[in-house]
mmCIF file of C-alpha atoms and ligand atoms in Angstrom:
data_model
loop_
_atom_site.group_PDB
_atom_site.id
_atom_site.type_symbol
_atom_site.label_atom_id
_atom_site.label_comp_id
_atom_site.label_asym_id
_atom_site.label_seq_id
_atom_site.Cartn_x
_atom_site.Cartn_y
_atom_site.Cartn_z
ATOM 1 C CA MET A 1463 -17.821 30.358 4.566
ATOM 2 C CA ARG A 1464 -21.309 28.821 4.978
ATOM 3 C CA GLY A 1465 -21.989 30.001 1.562
ATOM 4 C CA MET A 1466 -18.926 28.390 0.337
ATOM 5 C CA ALA A 1467 -19.910 25.103 2.078
ATOM 6 C CA GLY A 1468 -23.489 25.313 0.533
ATOM 7 C CA PHE A 1469 -21.911 25.812 -2.862
ATOM 8 C CA ARG A 1470 -19.788 22.705 -2.460
ATOM 9 C CA ARG A 1471 -22.817 20.831 -1.209
ATOM 10 C CA PHE A 1472 -24.947 21.967 -4.173
ATOM 11 C CA VAL A 1473 -22.140 21.010 -6.723
ATOM 12 C CA TYR A 1474 -21.720 17.530 -5.145
ATOM 13 C CA ASN A 1475 -25.454 16.816 -4.936
ATOM 14 C CA PHE A 1476 -25.875 18.035 -8.529
ATOM 15 C CA GLY A 1477 -23.123 15.734 -9.688
ATOM 16 C CA LEU A 1478 -24.408 12.756 -7.804
ATOM 17 C CA GLU A 1479 -28.001 13.161 -9.027
ATOM 18 C CA MET A 1480 -26.692 13.595 -12.609
ATOM 19 C CA LEU A 1481 -24.489 10.649 -12.232
ATOM 20 C CA LYS A 1482 -27.349 8.371 -11.123
ATOM 21 C CA ALA A 1483 -29.573 9.860 -13.899
ATOM 22 C CA SER A 1484 -26.993 8.975 -16.496
ATOM 23 C CA TRP A 1485 -27.155 5.339 -15.543
ATOM 24 C CA SER A 1486 -30.671 5.102 -16.471
ATOM 25 C CA PHE A 1487 -30.000 5.802 -20.126
ATOM 26 C CA GLU A 1488 -28.857 2.337 -21.429
ATOM 27 C CA GLY A 1489 -27.310 3.731 -24.617
ATOM 28 C CA ILE A 1490 -24.504 5.340 -22.776
ATOM 29 C CA LYS A 1491 -21.347 3.217 -22.297
ATOM 30 C CA ALA A 1492 -18.680 5.306 -20.432
ATOM 31 C CA SER A 1493 -16.691 4.991 -17.194
ATOM 32 C CA ASP A 1494 -17.589 6.992 -14.060
ATOM 33 C CA SER A 1495 -14.873 9.368 -14.547
ATOM 34 C CA VAL A 1496 -15.958 10.122 -18.124
ATOM 35 C CA ARG A 1497 -19.430 10.752 -17.063
ATOM 36 C CA LEU A 1498 -18.424 12.942 -14.262
ATOM 37 C CA ASN A 1499 -16.245 14.999 -16.635
ATOM 38 C CA GLU A 1500 -19.219 15.512 -18.903
ATOM 39 C CA ILE A 1501 -21.332 16.362 -16.050
ATOM 40 C CA LYS A 1502 -18.750 18.835 -15.027
ATOM 41 C CA LYS A 1503 -18.806 20.422 -18.376
ATOM 42 C CA VAL A 1504 -22.689 20.706 -18.174
ATOM 43 C CA PHE A 1505 -22.280 22.620 -14.967
ATOM 44 C CA THR A 1506 -19.796 24.874 -16.018
ATOM 45 C CA ASN A 1507 -21.068 25.802 -19.442
ATOM 46 C CA HIS A 1508 -24.915 25.512 -18.942
ATOM 47 C CA VAL A 1509 -25.996 25.594 -15.134
ATOM 48 C CA MET A 1510 -23.612 28.398 -14.132
ATOM 49 C CA THR A 1511 -24.881 30.601 -16.917
ATOM 50 C CA LEU A 1512 -28.445 30.510 -15.867
ATOM 51 C CA PRO A 1513 -29.660 33.635 -14.152
ATOM 52 C CA GLU A 1514 -30.969 31.793 -11.146
ATOM 53 C CA TYR A 1515 -27.747 30.109 -10.462
ATOM 54 C CA ALA A 1516 -25.791 33.432 -10.905
ATOM 55 C CA TRP A 1517 -24.765 32.948 -7.289
ATOM 56 C CA THR A 1518 -22.508 30.147 -8.017
ATOM 57 C CA ARG A 1519 -20.205 32.541 -9.872
ATOM 58 C CA ASN A 1520 -19.383 34.390 -6.796
ATOM 59 C CA TYR A 1521 -17.198 31.673 -5.369
ATOM 60 C CA SER A 1522 -13.898 30.205 -6.240
ATOM 61 C CA SER A 1523 -13.834 27.684 -9.043
ATOM 62 C CA THR A 1524 -11.521 25.292 -7.149
ATOM 63 C CA ILE A 1525 -14.358 24.642 -4.648
ATOM 64 C CA TYR A 1526 -16.416 22.987 -7.320
ATOM 65 C CA GLN A 1527 -13.355 21.492 -8.925
ATOM 66 C CA SER A 1528 -12.762 19.650 -5.609
ATOM 67 C CA ALA A 1529 -16.424 18.845 -5.003
ATOM 68 C CA PHE A 1530 -16.277 16.749 -8.218
ATOM 69 C CA GLN A 1531 -12.998 15.315 -7.186
ATOM 70 C CA ASP A 1532 -14.561 14.264 -3.911
ATOM 71 C CA LEU A 1533 -17.637 12.720 -5.707
ATOM 72 C CA GLY A 1534 -15.233 10.905 -8.081
ATOM 73 C CA GLU A 1535 -13.303 9.373 -5.193
ATOM 74 C CA ALA A 1536 -16.479 8.511 -3.231
ATOM 75 C CA ILE A 1537 -17.741 6.695 -6.340
ATOM 76 C CA ALA A 1538 -14.496 4.849 -6.738
ATOM 77 C CA ARG A 1539 -14.460 3.596 -3.197
ATOM 78 C CA TRP A 1540 -17.987 2.344 -3.678
ATOM 79 C CA ARG A 1541 -17.132 0.506 -6.821
ATOM 80 C CA GLN A 1542 -14.126 -1.000 -4.963
ATOM 81 C CA GLY A 1543 -16.428 -2.201 -2.090
ATOM 82 C CA LEU A 1544 -14.610 -0.006 0.349
ATOM 83 C CA ALA A 1545 -17.642 2.131 1.219
ATOM 84 C CA GLU A 1546 -21.291 2.371 0.901
ATOM 85 C CA PHE A 1547 -22.841 4.281 -2.107
ATOM 86 C CA PRO A 1548 -22.411 7.928 -1.482
ATOM 87 C CA VAL A 1549 -25.350 9.935 0.087
ATOM 88 C CA LEU A 1550 -26.340 13.435 -0.724
ATOM 89 C CA ALA A 1551 -24.492 16.106 1.267
ATOM 90 C CA ALA A 1552 -26.944 17.383 3.958
ATOM 91 C CA LYS A 1553 -26.706 20.764 5.347
ATOM 92 C CA LYS A 1554 -26.795 19.100 8.874
ATOM 93 C CA SER A 1555 -23.682 17.218 8.718
ATOM 94 C CA CYS A 1556 -21.916 18.421 5.522
ATOM 95 C CA ASP A 1557 -20.329 21.939 6.052
ATOM 96 C CA LYS A 1558 -17.046 21.693 4.398
ATOM 97 C CA PHE A 1559 -15.165 22.676 1.158
ATOM 98 C CA THR A 1560 -11.803 22.437 -0.460
ATOM 99 C CA VAL A 1561 -9.926 25.202 -1.935
ATOM 100 C CA TYR A 1562 -6.464 25.130 -3.553
ATOM 101 C CA LYS A 1563 -4.050 27.444 -5.338
ATOM 102 C CA ALA A 1564 -4.117 26.988 -9.051
ATOM 103 C CA SER A 1565 -0.631 27.209 -10.740
ATOM 104 C CA ALA A 1566 -0.196 30.891 -11.586
ATOM 105 C CA VAL A 1567 2.567 30.145 -14.082
ATOM 106 C CA TYR A 1568 1.746 27.644 -16.424
ATOM 107 C CA PRO A 1569 4.916 25.759 -17.784
ATOM 108 C CA LYS A 1570 5.660 25.840 -21.414
ATOM 109 C CA LYS A 1571 5.270 22.662 -23.386
ATOM 110 C CA GLY A 1572 8.128 20.164 -22.536
ATOM 111 C CA GLU A 1573 9.318 22.211 -19.526
ATOM 112 C CA PRO A 1574 8.921 21.150 -15.987
ATOM 113 C CA ALA A 1575 6.478 23.284 -13.676
ATOM 114 C CA LEU A 1576 8.154 25.836 -11.683
ATOM 115 C CA PRO A 1577 8.470 25.119 -8.092
ATOM 116 C CA PHE A 1578 6.138 26.798 -5.562
ATOM 117 C CA THR A 1579 3.915 28.544 -8.118
ATOM 118 C CA ASN A 1580 1.241 26.464 -7.114
ATOM 119 C CA ARG A 1581 1.888 26.833 -3.428
ATOM 120 C CA VAL A 1582 0.719 29.056 -0.623
ATOM 121 C CA VAL A 1583 3.392 29.924 1.871
ATOM 122 C CA ILE A 1584 2.061 30.294 5.506
ATOM 123 C CA GLU A 1585 4.053 32.198 7.818
ATOM 124 C CA PRO A 1586 4.460 31.735 11.614
ATOM 125 C CA GLY A 1587 1.469 33.203 13.411
ATOM 126 C CA ARG A 1588 -2.227 33.203 13.173
ATOM 127 C CA LYS A 1589 -2.781 34.512 9.808
ATOM 128 C CA ILE A 1590 -3.579 32.045 6.857
ATOM 129 C CA ASN A 1591 -4.242 33.300 3.350
ATOM 130 C CA LEU A 1592 -6.494 30.754 2.019
ATOM 131 C CA PRO A 1593 -6.765 30.756 -1.832
ATOM 132 C CA GLY A 1594 -10.297 31.886 -2.937
ATOM 133 C CA VAL A 1595 -11.317 32.824 0.619
ATOM 134 C CA GLY A 1596 -8.986 35.446 1.532
ATOM 135 C CA GLU A 1597 -6.921 35.760 4.859
ATOM 136 C CA VAL A 1598 -8.266 34.250 7.911
ATOM 137 C CA ARG A 1599 -7.214 34.585 11.354
ATOM 138 C CA SER A 1600 -7.052 31.247 13.226
ATOM 139 C CA LYS A 1601 -7.310 30.719 16.913
ATOM 140 C CA GLU A 1602 -4.222 28.402 17.225
ATOM 141 C CA LYS A 1603 -0.827 29.840 16.345
ATOM 142 C CA VAL A 1604 1.311 28.093 13.702
ATOM 143 C CA ASP A 1605 4.974 28.042 15.015
ATOM 144 C CA PHE A 1606 6.937 27.459 11.497
ATOM 145 C CA TYR A 1607 6.882 28.456 7.983
ATOM 146 C CA TYR A 1608 5.277 25.879 5.645
ATOM 147 C CA SER A 1609 3.760 25.662 2.167
ATOM 148 C CA SER A 1610 0.758 23.765 0.970
ATOM 149 C CA GLN A 1611 -1.516 23.644 -2.138
ATOM 150 C CA THR A 1612 -4.740 22.393 -1.003
ATOM 151 C CA PHE A 1613 -6.876 23.579 2.040
ATOM 152 C CA THR A 1614 -9.865 21.838 3.428
ATOM 153 C CA VAL A 1615 -12.211 23.808 5.564
ATOM 154 C CA THR A 1616 -14.811 22.040 7.853
ATOM 155 C CA ARG A 1617 -17.206 22.986 10.367
ATOM 156 C CA THR A 1618 -17.984 21.446 13.868
ATOM 157 C CA ALA A 1619 -20.730 22.845 15.830
ATOM 158 C CA ASP A 1620 -19.901 26.728 15.679
ATOM 159 C CA LYS A 1621 -16.237 26.253 14.963
ATOM 160 C CA TRP A 1622 -14.345 26.174 11.570
ATOM 161 C CA PHE A 1623 -11.268 24.122 11.194
ATOM 162 C CA VAL A 1624 -8.783 24.312 8.260
ATOM 163 C CA SER A 1625 -6.586 21.449 7.432
ATOM 164 C CA SER A 1626 -3.749 21.017 4.744
ATOM 165 C CA ASN A 1627 -1.159 18.501 3.706
ATOM 166 C CA ILE A 1628 2.500 19.516 4.385
ATOM 167 C CA ASP A 1629 5.564 17.546 3.431
ATOM 168 C CA ALA A 1630 7.674 16.836 6.827
ATOM 169 C CA GLU A 1631 10.633 14.815 7.618
ATOM 170 C CA ARG A 1632 9.954 11.335 9.274
ATOM 171 C CA VAL A 1633 10.327 10.849 13.003
ATOM 172 C CA PRO A 1634 13.778 9.473 13.473
ATOM 173 C CA THR A 1635 13.877 5.813 14.625
ATOM 174 C CA ILE A 1636 12.960 5.389 18.265
ATOM 175 C CA PHE A 1637 14.477 2.810 20.660
ATOM 176 C CA HIS A 1638 11.739 1.526 22.985
ATOM 177 C CA LYS A 1639 12.472 1.286 26.721
ATOM 178 C CA VAL A 1640 10.332 -1.735 27.055
ATOM 179 C CA GLU A 1641 10.181 -4.716 24.727
ATOM 180 C CA LYS A 1642 6.637 -6.074 25.352
ATOM 181 C CA VAL A 1643 3.414 -4.984 26.932
ATOM 182 C CA GLY A 1644 -0.050 -6.272 27.406
ATOM 183 C CA ILE A 1645 -2.817 -3.597 27.709
ATOM 184 C CA ASP A 1646 -6.174 -4.530 29.244
ATOM 185 C CA LEU A 1647 -8.868 -1.874 28.156
ATOM 186 C CA GLY A 1648 -11.752 -1.443 30.537
ATOM 187 C CA VAL A 1649 -14.577 0.912 31.788
ATOM 188 C CA LYS A 1650 -13.546 1.489 35.202
ATOM 189 C CA THR A 1651 -9.735 1.910 34.466
ATOM 190 C CA PHE A 1652 -9.281 3.057 30.944
ATOM 191 C CA ALA A 1653 -6.030 0.996 30.457
ATOM 192 C CA THR A 1654 -4.211 -1.245 32.645
ATOM 193 C CA PHE A 1655 -0.616 -2.281 31.617
ATOM 194 C CA SER A 1656 1.089 -5.469 32.485
ATOM 195 C CA ASP A 1657 3.783 -3.682 34.177
ATOM 196 C CA SER A 1658 1.047 -2.664 36.525
ATOM 197 C CA SER A 1659 0.805 1.215 35.376
ATOM 198 C CA THR A 1660 -2.621 2.314 34.685
ATOM 199 C CA ILE A 1661 -4.285 5.281 32.740
ATOM 200 C CA SER A 1662 -7.722 6.686 33.725
ATOM 201 C CA ALA A 1663 -9.878 8.733 31.440
ATOM 202 C CA PRO A 1664 -9.582 12.485 32.376
ATOM 203 C CA ASP A 1665 -11.936 13.952 34.740
ATOM 204 C CA SER A 1666 -12.816 16.736 32.318
ATOM 205 C CA LEU A 1667 -14.368 14.229 30.073
ATOM 206 C CA LYS A 1668 -16.676 13.119 32.932
ATOM 207 C CA LYS A 1669 -17.542 16.604 34.048
ATOM 208 C CA ALA A 1670 -18.340 17.600 30.414
ATOM 209 C CA LYS A 1671 -20.455 14.553 29.969
ATOM 210 C CA THR A 1672 -22.531 15.352 33.030
ATOM 211 C CA LYS A 1673 -22.902 18.973 32.215
ATOM 212 C CA LEU A 1674 -24.313 17.698 28.664
ATOM 213 C CA SER A 1675 -26.857 15.177 30.309
ATOM 214 C CA LYS A 1676 -28.039 17.870 32.894
ATOM 215 C CA GLU A 1677 -28.854 20.128 30.053
ATOM 216 C CA GLN A 1678 -30.461 17.509 27.995
ATOM 217 C CA TRP A 1679 -32.609 16.458 30.900
ATOM 218 C CA ARG A 1680 -33.691 19.956 31.796
ATOM 219 C CA ASN A 1681 -34.727 20.541 28.202
ATOM 220 C CA ARG A 1682 -36.213 17.055 27.633
ATOM 221 C CA ASN A 1683 -39.507 18.424 26.245
ATOM 222 C CA LYS A 1684 -37.812 20.947 23.747
ATOM 223 C CA GLU A 1685 -38.656 20.317 20.117
ATOM 224 C CA PHE A 1686 -36.867 21.581 17.081
ATOM 225 C CA GLY A 1687 -40.023 22.618 15.388
ATOM 226 C CA ASN A 1688 -42.378 20.207 13.660
ATOM 227 C CA LYS A 1689 -42.243 19.714 9.889
ATOM 228 C CA ILE A 1690 -45.700 17.792 9.801
ATOM 229 C CA LEU A 1691 -47.445 20.472 11.681
ATOM 230 C CA GLY A 1692 -45.680 23.180 10.049
ATOM 231 C CA VAL A 1693 -44.211 24.555 13.363
ATOM 232 C CA ARG A 1694 -40.980 26.495 13.122
ATOM 233 C CA ALA A 1695 -38.346 25.977 15.710
ATOM 234 C CA SER A 1696 -38.249 28.575 18.461
ATOM 235 C CA LYS A 1697 -35.317 30.831 19.098
ATOM 236 C CA ASN A 1698 -34.890 29.363 22.330
ATOM 237 C CA ALA A 1699 -34.917 25.894 20.786
ATOM 238 C CA LYS A 1700 -32.194 26.845 18.199
ATOM 239 C CA LYS A 1701 -30.179 28.292 20.986
ATOM 240 C CA PHE A 1702 -30.342 25.138 23.065
ATOM 241 C CA PHE A 1703 -29.685 22.845 20.025
ATOM 242 C CA ASN A 1704 -26.607 24.862 19.190
ATOM 243 C CA SER A 1705 -25.404 24.603 22.657
ATOM 244 C CA ILE A 1706 -25.801 20.911 22.640
ATOM 245 C CA ALA A 1707 -23.769 20.553 19.610
ATOM 246 C CA ARG A 1708 -21.017 22.691 20.910
ATOM 247 C CA LYS A 1709 -21.001 20.444 24.016
ATOM 248 C CA HIS A 1710 -20.812 17.280 21.837
ATOM 249 C CA ALA A 1711 -17.900 18.585 20.061
ATOM 250 C CA HIS A 1712 -16.265 19.654 23.151
ATOM 251 C CA ILE A 1713 -16.542 15.947 24.557
ATOM 252 C CA ALA A 1714 -15.214 14.613 21.328
ATOM 253 C CA ASN A 1715 -12.335 17.044 21.455
ATOM 254 C CA ILE A 1716 -11.408 16.092 25.078
ATOM 255 C CA ARG A 1717 -11.661 12.479 24.038
ATOM 256 C CA ARG A 1718 -9.568 12.715 20.926
ATOM 257 C CA ASP A 1719 -6.688 14.764 22.725
ATOM 258 C CA PHE A 1720 -6.629 12.277 25.616
ATOM 259 C CA LEU A 1721 -6.508 9.163 23.064
ATOM 260 C CA GLN A 1722 -3.895 10.929 20.906
ATOM 261 C CA LYS A 1723 -1.733 11.872 23.776
ATOM 262 C CA ILE A 1724 -1.691 8.343 25.342
ATOM 263 C CA THR A 1725 -1.321 6.391 22.150
ATOM 264 C CA THR A 1726 1.793 8.516 21.302
ATOM 265 C CA GLU A 1727 3.101 7.975 24.747
ATOM 266 C CA ILE A 1728 2.586 4.193 24.518
ATOM 267 C CA SER A 1729 4.181 4.106 21.165
ATOM 268 C CA LYS A 1730 7.164 5.808 22.298
ATOM 269 C CA LYS A 1731 7.716 3.539 25.392
ATOM 270 C CA TYR A 1732 6.803 -0.015 24.272
ATOM 271 C CA TYR A 1733 7.931 -2.179 21.206
ATOM 272 C CA LYS A 1734 5.481 -4.947 21.033
ATOM 273 C CA ILE A 1735 2.018 -3.723 22.065
ATOM 274 C CA ARG A 1736 -0.541 -6.495 22.623
ATOM 275 C CA VAL A 1737 -4.386 -5.651 22.989
ATOM 276 C CA GLU A 1738 -7.308 -7.972 23.153
ATOM 277 C CA ASP A 1739 -9.705 -8.041 20.006
ATOM 278 C CA LEU A 1740 -12.720 -6.209 21.172
ATOM 279 C CA ASN A 1741 -15.421 -8.760 21.080
ATOM 280 C CA VAL A 1742 -18.173 -6.705 19.323
ATOM 281 C CA SER A 1743 -21.017 -9.127 19.373
ATOM 282 C CA GLY A 1744 -20.497 -9.927 23.107
ATOM 283 C CA MET A 1745 -20.264 -6.294 24.076
ATOM 284 C CA VAL A 1746 -23.258 -5.390 21.995
ATOM 285 C CA ALA A 1747 -25.418 -7.827 23.867
ATOM 286 C CA ASN A 1748 -24.505 -6.034 27.195
ATOM 287 C CA HIS A 1749 -26.174 -2.467 26.335
ATOM 288 C CA LYS A 1750 -24.287 -0.562 29.030
ATOM 289 C CA LEU A 1751 -21.009 -2.197 28.215
ATOM 290 C CA ALA A 1752 -21.553 -1.304 24.496
ATOM 291 C CA GLU A 1753 -22.321 2.342 25.305
ATOM 292 C CA ALA A 1754 -19.195 2.671 27.406
ATOM 293 C CA VAL A 1755 -16.933 0.937 24.890
ATOM 294 C CA SER A 1756 -18.033 3.439 22.270
ATOM 295 C CA SER A 1757 -18.252 6.416 24.357
ATOM 296 C CA LEU A 1758 -14.740 5.711 25.716
ATOM 297 C CA GLY A 1759 -13.312 5.332 22.139
ATOM 298 C CA LEU A 1760 -11.777 1.797 22.631
ATOM 299 C CA TYR A 1761 -11.920 1.305 18.781
ATOM 300 C CA GLU A 1762 -10.315 4.803 18.389
ATOM 301 C CA PHE A 1763 -7.577 3.766 20.687
ATOM 302 C CA ARG A 1764 -6.777 0.786 18.752
ATOM 303 C CA ARG A 1765 -7.069 2.562 15.407
ATOM 304 C CA MET A 1766 -4.569 5.323 16.595
ATOM 305 C CA LEU A 1767 -2.165 2.406 17.896
ATOM 306 C CA ASP A 1768 -2.475 0.734 14.602
ATOM 307 C CA TYR A 1769 -1.436 3.788 12.280
ATOM 308 C CA LYS A 1770 1.084 4.984 14.796
ATOM 309 C CA GLN A 1771 3.121 1.704 14.132
ATOM 310 C CA SER A 1772 4.625 2.986 11.069
ATOM 311 C CA HIS A 1773 5.493 6.488 12.772
ATOM 312 C CA TYR A 1774 7.105 4.953 15.872
ATOM 313 C CA GLY A 1775 8.235 1.486 14.763
ATOM 314 C CA THR A 1776 6.029 -0.379 16.996
ATOM 315 C CA LYS A 1777 4.429 -3.662 16.563
ATOM 316 C CA LEU A 1778 0.695 -3.964 17.410
ATOM 317 C CA GLU A 1779 -0.502 -7.558 18.224
ATOM 318 C CA VAL A 1780 -4.181 -8.456 18.817
ATOM 319 C CA VAL A 1781 -4.896 -11.475 20.994
ATOM 320 C CA ASP A 1782 -7.649 -13.896 19.868
ATOM 321 C CA ARG A 1783 -10.961 -12.809 21.069
ATOM 322 C CA TRP A 1784 -11.625 -16.411 22.225
ATOM 323 C CA TYR A 1785 -8.464 -16.216 24.574
ATOM 324 C CA PRO A 1786 -9.754 -15.931 28.191
ATOM 325 C CA SER A 1787 -7.410 -13.192 29.449
ATOM 326 C CA SER A 1788 -9.392 -12.403 32.358
ATOM 327 C CA LYS A 1789 -10.236 -15.838 33.455
ATOM 328 C CA THR A 1790 -6.801 -17.281 33.423
ATOM 329 C CA CYS A 1791 -4.588 -17.230 36.354
ATOM 330 C CA SER A 1792 -1.331 -15.218 35.107
ATOM 331 C CA LEU A 1793 0.858 -17.065 37.554
ATOM 332 C CA CYS A 1794 -0.005 -20.952 36.993
ATOM 333 C CA GLY A 1795 -2.421 -20.901 33.984
ATOM 334 C CA HIS A 1796 -5.367 -22.236 35.870
ATOM 335 C CA VAL A 1797 -8.778 -21.114 34.214
ATOM 336 C CA GLN A 1798 -11.805 -20.372 36.264
ATOM 337 C CA ASP A 1799 -15.191 -18.444 35.804
ATOM 338 C CA MET A 1800 -15.191 -14.863 36.758
ATOM 339 C CA LYS A 1801 -18.132 -12.591 37.174
ATOM 340 C CA LEU A 1802 -18.246 -9.191 35.646
ATOM 341 C CA SER A 1803 -18.347 -7.763 39.022
ATOM 342 C CA ASP A 1804 -15.339 -9.500 40.410
ATOM 343 C CA ARG A 1805 -12.600 -6.916 40.716
ATOM 344 C CA VAL A 1806 -9.947 -9.115 42.215
ATOM 345 C CA PHE A 1807 -8.832 -12.459 40.761
ATOM 346 C CA ASN A 1808 -8.191 -15.168 43.269
ATOM 347 C CA CYS A 1809 -6.687 -18.279 41.855
ATOM 348 C CA GLY A 1810 -8.629 -21.430 42.883
ATOM 349 C CA ALA A 1811 -5.437 -23.504 42.255
ATOM 350 C CA CYS A 1812 -2.347 -21.623 43.616
ATOM 351 C CA ASN A 1813 -3.838 -18.978 45.755
ATOM 352 C CA PHE A 1814 -2.374 -16.201 43.834
ATOM 353 C CA SER A 1815 -4.344 -13.051 44.116
ATOM 354 C CA CYS A 1816 -4.239 -10.100 41.839
ATOM 355 C CA ASP A 1817 -6.289 -7.069 40.472
ATOM 356 C CA ARG A 1818 -8.532 -8.397 37.717
ATOM 357 C CA ASP A 1819 -7.472 -5.846 35.097
ATOM 358 C CA LEU A 1820 -3.761 -6.319 35.913
ATOM 359 C CA ASN A 1821 -4.145 -10.031 35.841
ATOM 360 C CA ALA A 1822 -5.606 -9.864 32.339
ATOM 361 C CA ALA A 1823 -2.901 -7.344 31.119
ATOM 362 C CA ILE A 1824 -0.214 -9.708 32.161
ATOM 363 C CA ASN A 1825 -1.927 -12.603 30.406
ATOM 364 C CA LEU A 1826 -2.255 -10.621 27.124
ATOM 365 C CA GLU A 1827 1.438 -9.943 27.344
ATOM 366 C CA LYS A 1828 2.195 -13.581 27.557
ATOM 367 C CA ALA A 1829 -0.220 -14.718 25.073
ATOM 368 C CA ASP A 1830 2.443 -15.746 22.321
ATOM 369 C CA ASN A 1831 0.299 -18.572 21.028
ATOM 370 C CA HIS A 1832 -3.189 -16.706 20.847
ATOM 371 C CA LEU A 1833 -2.491 -13.962 18.371
ATOM 372 C CA ALA A 1834 -5.264 -13.013 16.274
ATOM 373 C CA LYS A 1835 -4.768 -13.936 12.639
ATOM 374 C CA THR A 1836 -6.901 -11.134 10.992
ATOM 375 C CA LYS A 1837 -3.962 -9.528 9.039
ATOM 376 C CA GLN A 1838 -2.993 -12.856 7.336
ATOM 377 C CA LYS A 1839 -6.514 -13.644 6.289
ATOM 378 C CA LYS A 1840 -6.969 -10.238 4.749
ATOM 379 C CA SER A 1841 -3.706 -10.641 2.927
ATOM 380 C CA ILE A 1842 -4.862 -14.059 1.653
ATOM 381 C CA LYS A 1843 -8.232 -12.486 0.425
ATOM 382 C CA LYS A 1844 -6.431 -9.640 -1.423
ATOM 383 C CA SER A 1845 -4.092 -12.157 -3.303
ATOM 384 C CA LYS A 1846 -6.830 -14.325 -4.281
ATOM 385 C CA LYS A 1847 -8.886 -11.107 -5.630
ATOM 386 C CA LYS A 1848 -5.670 -10.161 -7.673
ATOM 387 C CA ALA A 1849 -5.521 -13.820 -8.962
ATOM 388 C CA GLY A 1850 -9.092 -13.914 -9.879
HETATM 389 ZN ZN1 ZN B 583 -2.927 -19.740 39.810
#
């Protein structure tokens, strides 16, 4: 599979370099997709026939077809201003490839394609027959029959993952138990709800992080070779860096699992979900806080709540970042200064006393007139673009 990923990388980079080179010839006037199609022809009819590239013929042709497709999509996203210009795929970060089942029976002219001739049927169990790869055994069990055409294989640390699109029925409409909730996100307690429930980050996350930093500290002088001095990485260094990569992946998995579970739970229980706008510039100024925010996955939390809206029929509302949710009394509305270290809100006007995070969460729930208008702005921009 490393070889297949290498083949995909080779094709992707070849296509990208050739496309860039083609732009330097002023005489050629053609769209990106036409250029890429021509480049693909060069690859198939010329490069693959050369003896030094004979190895490319050992792999499934669907790998390079999808590599060109990926490249075309990356270029299109860049043209639309949705992404940066694509970079060359690197061995370090880009072990992935896509295979698909090409239609075995081609329909006659004017006749519709026969169903299922271009789909792989996966049976319950651990075995998956990947087109162009062969049968692989997965660690995780699949509990049902399904069919799919395209499979993407990726590597993280020393584990390989396969993903595929399947058709499924929509989740039936859910009736939410609670109409409205405000959620205050924090470093100490991950989430505090306006109904005074709380969620903390799992202990396993903290443990895994401690393990990682201990190992990093013990090996703080280890170097992965030195390119300038021509020193190769030692076996022990390789072992160490592999184990670090595994630990990073482990932490990311715990975090993703935690976030997926709580965002699903929240989306099932509450209808209107109010969170504060994460003040990026303010948090970056405070390094420790910025690190905590990114390592906890607060952005990821919001992103998941956002895309789960359509699954669970929820309404995610973002409260304006200037709204002083932690400085306002949730009982009388009095606004007073609060230090970051103050854990309890003691109102100077009405003597109301409340946990800092809970007070903020209640304020977020009540903040009807302070909802951020980011979505509206975006739609205005879009309509302007269309008009222009
Ligand atoms: Zn008060």
